[in-house]
mmCIF file of C-alpha atoms in Angstrom:
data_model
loop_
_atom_site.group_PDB
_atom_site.id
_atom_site.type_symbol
_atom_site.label_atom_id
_atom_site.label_comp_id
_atom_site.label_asym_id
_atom_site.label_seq_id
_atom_site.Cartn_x
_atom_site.Cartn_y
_atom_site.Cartn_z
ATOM 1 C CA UNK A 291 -28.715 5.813 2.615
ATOM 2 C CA UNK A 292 -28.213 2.154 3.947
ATOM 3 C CA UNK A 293 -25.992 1.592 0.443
ATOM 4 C CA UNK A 294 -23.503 4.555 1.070
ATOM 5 C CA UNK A 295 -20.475 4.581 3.352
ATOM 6 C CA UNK A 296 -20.350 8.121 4.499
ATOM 7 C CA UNK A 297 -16.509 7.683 4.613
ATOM 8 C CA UNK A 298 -16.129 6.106 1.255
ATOM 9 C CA UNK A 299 -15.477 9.078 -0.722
ATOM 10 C CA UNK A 300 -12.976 12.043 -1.572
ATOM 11 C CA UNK A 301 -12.725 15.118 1.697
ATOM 12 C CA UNK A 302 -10.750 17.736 1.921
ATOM 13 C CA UNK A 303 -10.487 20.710 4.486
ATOM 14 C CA UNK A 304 -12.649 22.731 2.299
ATOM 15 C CA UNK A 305 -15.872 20.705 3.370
ATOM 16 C CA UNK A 306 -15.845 22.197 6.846
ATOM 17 C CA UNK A 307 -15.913 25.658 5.738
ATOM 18 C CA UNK A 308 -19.243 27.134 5.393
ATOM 19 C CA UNK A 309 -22.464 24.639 5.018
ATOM 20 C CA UNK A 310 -22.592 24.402 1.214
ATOM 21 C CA UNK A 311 -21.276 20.458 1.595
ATOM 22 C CA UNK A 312 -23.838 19.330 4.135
ATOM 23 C CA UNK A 313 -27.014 21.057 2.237
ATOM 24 C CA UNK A 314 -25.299 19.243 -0.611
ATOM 25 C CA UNK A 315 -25.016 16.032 0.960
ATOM 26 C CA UNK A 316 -29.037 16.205 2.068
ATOM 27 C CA UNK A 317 -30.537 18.015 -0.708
ATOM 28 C CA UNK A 318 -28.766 15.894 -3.810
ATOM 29 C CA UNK A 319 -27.875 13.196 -2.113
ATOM 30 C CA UNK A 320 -30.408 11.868 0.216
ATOM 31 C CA UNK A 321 -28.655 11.894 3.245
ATOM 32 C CA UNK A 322 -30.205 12.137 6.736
ATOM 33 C CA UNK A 323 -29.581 15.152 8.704
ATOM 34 C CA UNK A 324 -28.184 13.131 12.042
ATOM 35 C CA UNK A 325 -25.556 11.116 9.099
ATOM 36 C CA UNK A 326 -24.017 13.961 7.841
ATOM 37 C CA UNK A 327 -23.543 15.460 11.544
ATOM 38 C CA UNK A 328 -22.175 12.324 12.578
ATOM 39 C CA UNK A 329 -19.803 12.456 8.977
ATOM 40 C CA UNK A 330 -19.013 16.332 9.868
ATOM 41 C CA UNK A 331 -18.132 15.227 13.238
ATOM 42 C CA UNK A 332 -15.308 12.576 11.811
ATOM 43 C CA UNK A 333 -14.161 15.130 9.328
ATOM 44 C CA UNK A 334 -13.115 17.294 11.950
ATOM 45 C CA UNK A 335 -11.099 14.927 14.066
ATOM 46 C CA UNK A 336 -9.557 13.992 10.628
ATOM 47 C CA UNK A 337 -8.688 17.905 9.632
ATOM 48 C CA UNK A 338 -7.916 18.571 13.011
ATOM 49 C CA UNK A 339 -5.494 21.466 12.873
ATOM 50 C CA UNK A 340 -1.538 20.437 14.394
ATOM 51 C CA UNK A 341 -1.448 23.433 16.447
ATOM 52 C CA UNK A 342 -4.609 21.578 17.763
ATOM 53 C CA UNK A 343 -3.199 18.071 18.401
ATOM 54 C CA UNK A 344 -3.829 16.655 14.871
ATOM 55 C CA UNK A 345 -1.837 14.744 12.588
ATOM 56 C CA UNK A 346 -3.274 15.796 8.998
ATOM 57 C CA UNK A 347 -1.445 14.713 5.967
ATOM 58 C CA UNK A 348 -1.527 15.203 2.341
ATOM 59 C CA UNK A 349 -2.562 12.739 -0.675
ATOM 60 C CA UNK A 350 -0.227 10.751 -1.583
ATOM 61 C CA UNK A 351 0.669 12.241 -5.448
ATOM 62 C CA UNK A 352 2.330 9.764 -7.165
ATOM 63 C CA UNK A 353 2.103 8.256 -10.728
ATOM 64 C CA UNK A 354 -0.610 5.563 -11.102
ATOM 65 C CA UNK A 355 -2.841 7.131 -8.054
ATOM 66 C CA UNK A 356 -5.823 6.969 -9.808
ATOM 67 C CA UNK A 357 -5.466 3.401 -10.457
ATOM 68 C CA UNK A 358 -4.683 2.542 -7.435
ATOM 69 C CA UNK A 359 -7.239 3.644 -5.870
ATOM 70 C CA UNK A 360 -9.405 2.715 -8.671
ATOM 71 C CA UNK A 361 -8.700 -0.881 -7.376
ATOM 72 C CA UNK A 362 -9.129 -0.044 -3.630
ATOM 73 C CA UNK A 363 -12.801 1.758 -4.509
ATOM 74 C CA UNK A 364 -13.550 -1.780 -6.285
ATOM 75 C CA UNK A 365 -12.178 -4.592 -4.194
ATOM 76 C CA UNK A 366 -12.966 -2.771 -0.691
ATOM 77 C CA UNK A 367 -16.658 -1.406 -1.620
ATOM 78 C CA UNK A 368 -17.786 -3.909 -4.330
ATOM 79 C CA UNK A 369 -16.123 -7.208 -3.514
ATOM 80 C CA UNK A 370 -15.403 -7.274 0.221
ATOM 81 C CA UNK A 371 -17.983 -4.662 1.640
ATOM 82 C CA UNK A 372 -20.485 -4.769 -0.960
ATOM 83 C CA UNK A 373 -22.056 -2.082 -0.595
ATOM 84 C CA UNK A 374 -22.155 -0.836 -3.994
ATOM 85 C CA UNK A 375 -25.664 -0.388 -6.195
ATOM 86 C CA UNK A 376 -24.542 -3.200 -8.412
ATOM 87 C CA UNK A 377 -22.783 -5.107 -5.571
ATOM 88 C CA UNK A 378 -23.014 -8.976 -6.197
ATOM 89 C CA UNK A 379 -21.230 -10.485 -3.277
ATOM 90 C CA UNK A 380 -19.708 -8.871 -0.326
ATOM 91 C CA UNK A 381 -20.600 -8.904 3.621
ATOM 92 C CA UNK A 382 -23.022 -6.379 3.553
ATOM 93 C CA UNK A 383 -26.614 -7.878 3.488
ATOM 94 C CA UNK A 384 -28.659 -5.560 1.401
ATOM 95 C CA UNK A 385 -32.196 -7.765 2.645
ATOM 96 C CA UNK A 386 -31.499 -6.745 5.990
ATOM 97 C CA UNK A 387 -28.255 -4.835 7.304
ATOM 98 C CA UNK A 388 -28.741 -5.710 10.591
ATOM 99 C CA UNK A 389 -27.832 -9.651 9.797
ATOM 100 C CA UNK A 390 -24.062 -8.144 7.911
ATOM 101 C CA UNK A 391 -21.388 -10.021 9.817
ATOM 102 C CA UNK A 392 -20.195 -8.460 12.670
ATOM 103 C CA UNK A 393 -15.836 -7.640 13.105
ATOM 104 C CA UNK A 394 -16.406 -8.298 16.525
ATOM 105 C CA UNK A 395 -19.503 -11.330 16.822
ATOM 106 C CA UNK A 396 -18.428 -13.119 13.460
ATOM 107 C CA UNK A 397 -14.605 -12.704 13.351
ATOM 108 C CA UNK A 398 -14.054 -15.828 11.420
ATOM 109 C CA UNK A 399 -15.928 -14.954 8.711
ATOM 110 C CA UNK A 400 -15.082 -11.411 8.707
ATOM 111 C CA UNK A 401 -11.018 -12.072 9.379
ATOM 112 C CA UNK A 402 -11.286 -14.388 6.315
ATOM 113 C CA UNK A 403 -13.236 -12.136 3.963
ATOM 114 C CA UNK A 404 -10.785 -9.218 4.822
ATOM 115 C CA UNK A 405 -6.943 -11.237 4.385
ATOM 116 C CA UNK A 406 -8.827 -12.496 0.851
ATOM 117 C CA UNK A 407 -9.518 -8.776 0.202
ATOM 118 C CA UNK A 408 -5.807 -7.864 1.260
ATOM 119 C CA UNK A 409 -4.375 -10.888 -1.418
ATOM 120 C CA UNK A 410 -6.295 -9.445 -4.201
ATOM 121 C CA UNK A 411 -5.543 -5.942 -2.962
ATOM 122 C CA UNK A 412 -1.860 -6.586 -2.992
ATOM 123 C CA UNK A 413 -1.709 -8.492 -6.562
ATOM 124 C CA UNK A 414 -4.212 -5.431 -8.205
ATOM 125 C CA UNK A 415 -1.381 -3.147 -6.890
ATOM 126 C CA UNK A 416 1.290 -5.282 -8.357
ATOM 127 C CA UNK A 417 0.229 -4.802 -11.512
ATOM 128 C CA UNK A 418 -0.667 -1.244 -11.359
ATOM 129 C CA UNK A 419 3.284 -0.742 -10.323
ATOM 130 C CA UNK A 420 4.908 -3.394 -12.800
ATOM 131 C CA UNK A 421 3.026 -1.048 -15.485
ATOM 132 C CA UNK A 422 4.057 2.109 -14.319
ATOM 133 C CA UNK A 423 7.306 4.024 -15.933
ATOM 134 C CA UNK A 424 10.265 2.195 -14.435
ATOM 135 C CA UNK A 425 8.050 -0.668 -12.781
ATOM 136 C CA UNK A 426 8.347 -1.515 -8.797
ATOM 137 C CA UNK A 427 11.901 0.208 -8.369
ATOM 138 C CA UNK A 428 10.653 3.703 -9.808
ATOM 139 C CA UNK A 429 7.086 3.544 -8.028
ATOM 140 C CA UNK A 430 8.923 2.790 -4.891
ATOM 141 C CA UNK A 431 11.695 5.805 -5.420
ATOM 142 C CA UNK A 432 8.826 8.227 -6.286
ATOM 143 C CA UNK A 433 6.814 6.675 -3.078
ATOM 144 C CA UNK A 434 10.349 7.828 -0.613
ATOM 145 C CA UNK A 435 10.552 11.044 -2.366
ATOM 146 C CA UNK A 436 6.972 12.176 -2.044
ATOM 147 C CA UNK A 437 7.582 11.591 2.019
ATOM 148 C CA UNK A 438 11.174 13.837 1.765
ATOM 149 C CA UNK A 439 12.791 10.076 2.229
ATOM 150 C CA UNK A 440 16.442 10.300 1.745
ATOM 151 C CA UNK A 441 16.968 9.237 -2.065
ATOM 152 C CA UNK A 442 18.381 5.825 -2.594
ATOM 153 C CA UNK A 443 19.888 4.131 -5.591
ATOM 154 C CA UNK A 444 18.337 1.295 -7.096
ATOM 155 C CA UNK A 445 21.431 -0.761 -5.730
ATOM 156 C CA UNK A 446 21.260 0.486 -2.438
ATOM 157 C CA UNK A 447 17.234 -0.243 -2.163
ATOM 158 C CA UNK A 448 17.985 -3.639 -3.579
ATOM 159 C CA UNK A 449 20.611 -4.471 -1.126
ATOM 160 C CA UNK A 450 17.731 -3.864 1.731
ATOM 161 C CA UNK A 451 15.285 -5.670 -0.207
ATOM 162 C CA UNK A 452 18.068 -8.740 -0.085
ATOM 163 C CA UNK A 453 18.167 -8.458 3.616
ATOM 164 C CA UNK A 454 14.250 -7.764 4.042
ATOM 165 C CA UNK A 455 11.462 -10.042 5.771
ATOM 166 C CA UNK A 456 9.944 -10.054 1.654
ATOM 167 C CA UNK A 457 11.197 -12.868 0.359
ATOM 168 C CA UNK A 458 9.783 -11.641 -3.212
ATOM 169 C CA UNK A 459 10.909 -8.300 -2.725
ATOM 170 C CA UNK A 460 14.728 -8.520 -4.852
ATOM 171 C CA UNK A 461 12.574 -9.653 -8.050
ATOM 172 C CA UNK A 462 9.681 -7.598 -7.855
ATOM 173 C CA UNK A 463 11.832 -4.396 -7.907
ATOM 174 C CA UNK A 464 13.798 -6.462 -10.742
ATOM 175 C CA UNK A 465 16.920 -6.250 -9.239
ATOM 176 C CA UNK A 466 18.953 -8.946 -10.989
ATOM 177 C CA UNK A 467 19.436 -6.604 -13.954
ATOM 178 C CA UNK A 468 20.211 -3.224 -11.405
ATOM 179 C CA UNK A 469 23.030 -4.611 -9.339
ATOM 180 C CA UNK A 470 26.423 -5.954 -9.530
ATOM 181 C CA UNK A 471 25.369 -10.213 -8.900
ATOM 182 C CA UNK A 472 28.813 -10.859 -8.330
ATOM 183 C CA UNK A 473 29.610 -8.383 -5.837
ATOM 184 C CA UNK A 474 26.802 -9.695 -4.088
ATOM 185 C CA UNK A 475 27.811 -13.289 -4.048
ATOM 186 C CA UNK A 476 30.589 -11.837 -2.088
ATOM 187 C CA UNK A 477 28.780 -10.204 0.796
ATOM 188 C CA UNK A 478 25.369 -11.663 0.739
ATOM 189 C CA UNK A 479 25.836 -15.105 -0.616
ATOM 190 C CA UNK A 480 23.520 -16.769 2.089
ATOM 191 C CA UNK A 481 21.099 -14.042 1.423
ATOM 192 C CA UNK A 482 21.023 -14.797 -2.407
ATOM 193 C CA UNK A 483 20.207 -18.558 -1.920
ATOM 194 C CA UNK A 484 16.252 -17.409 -1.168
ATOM 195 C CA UNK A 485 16.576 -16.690 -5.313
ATOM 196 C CA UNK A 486 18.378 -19.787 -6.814
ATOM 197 C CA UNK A 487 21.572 -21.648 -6.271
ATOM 198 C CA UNK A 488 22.337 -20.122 -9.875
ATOM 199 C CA UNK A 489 22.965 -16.764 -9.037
ATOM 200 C CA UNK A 490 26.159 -17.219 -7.446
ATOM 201 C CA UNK A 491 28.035 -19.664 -9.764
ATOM 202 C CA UNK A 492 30.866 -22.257 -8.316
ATOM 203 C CA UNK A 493 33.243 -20.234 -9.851
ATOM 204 C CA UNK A 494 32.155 -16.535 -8.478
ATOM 205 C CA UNK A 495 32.184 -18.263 -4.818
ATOM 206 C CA UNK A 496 35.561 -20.292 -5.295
ATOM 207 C CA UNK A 497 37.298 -17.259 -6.509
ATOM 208 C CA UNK A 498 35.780 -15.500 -3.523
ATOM 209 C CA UNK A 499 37.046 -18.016 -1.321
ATOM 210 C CA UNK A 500 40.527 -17.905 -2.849
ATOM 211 C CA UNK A 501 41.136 -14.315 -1.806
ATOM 212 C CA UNK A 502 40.049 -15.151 1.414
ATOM 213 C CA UNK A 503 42.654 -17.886 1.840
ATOM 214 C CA UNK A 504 45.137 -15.308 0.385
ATOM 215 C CA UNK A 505 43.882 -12.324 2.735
ATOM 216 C CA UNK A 506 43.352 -14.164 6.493
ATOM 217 C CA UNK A 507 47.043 -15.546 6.519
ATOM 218 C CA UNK A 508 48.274 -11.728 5.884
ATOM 219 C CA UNK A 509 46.286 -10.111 8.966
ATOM 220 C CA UNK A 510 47.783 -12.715 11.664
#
């Protein structure tokens, strides 16, 4: 059907075994015969074995999954595709498919639809995290550990978000409250400065000056 993406839903490896899947696909849900060989076809460059040059991977468990991909199924199929029953808006011309825009013949139009898809993407996912047990910092500690990431600290993930190319990184994982401001001032002062003069008070960078002047004169 011109309204489905044949890529849009939920496969596993289990869909290439036997033909159950693909009589399912035509019989109940109206799919050509030449679609669901072209979807079987994908399917099995996706599941490709490793032994056999693939690269599969597993879902990405993690608390708040379903809502974030509750938000990706909306903002990617309804909003920026459109290609939903109920779609309103989108690129996908449901009069006649043939005049959608076109990645490659209307990349203004598609370039701009897509970063505005990526902005609301990005804030939907915000949220989802901010609301999750322990906010950005645990979503992002559960994120390294489902991938067998080395574990980090909160401080320690802070002190790379300080140095990172995110300027909003530091607050979103809330790191004022998880690490030691004034040890900071001391080693990342310049770094600090992206968040507010007040975060390193006169008095935390005078005293850190002070032991400077006492400490250089000593090594020479």
């Amino acid at each position: 059907p011109v309204t489905r993406l044949p890529l849009s839903g939920q496969y596993r490896t289990s869909h290439l075994e036997g033909d159950e899947q693909r009589r399912d696909l035509m019989e109940n849900g109206g799919w050509p015969a030449q679609m669901v060989d072209d979807l079987f076809d994908v399917l099995g460059e996706y599941f490709r074995p490793e032994e056999e040059g693939g690269n599969p991977v597993m879902d990405l468990i993690m608390l708040g999954f379903s809502d974030y991909m509750g938000a990706l199924d909306e903002l990617l199929h309804d909003e920026f595709l459109g290609v939903k029953r109920d779609s309103t808006g989108g690129l996908f011309d449901r009069s006649d498919p043939a005049k959608s825009p076109s990645p490659e013949l209307d990349v203004k139009t598609f370039d701009s639809a897509f970063e505005a898809f990526v902005d609301r993407l990005e804030e939907r996912w915000d949220k989802v995290s901010a609301h999750c047990e322990r906010g950005h910092m645990g979503q992002l500690q559960r994120w390294r550990e489902s991938l067998n990431l080395p574990w980090r600290t909160a401080e320690e993930l802070c002190r790379g978000a300080l140095v990172s190319d995110d300027p909003g990184a530091f607050d979103r994982l809330g790191c004022r409250s998880k690490v030691d401001i004034e040890a900071l001032c001391r080693t990342n002062r310049a770094d600090l400065k992206k968040y507010g003069s007040d975060l390193c008070p006169a008095a935390i960078t005078s005293r850190a000056e002070t032991y400077l002047a006492i400490l250089i004169p000593a090594f020479f």
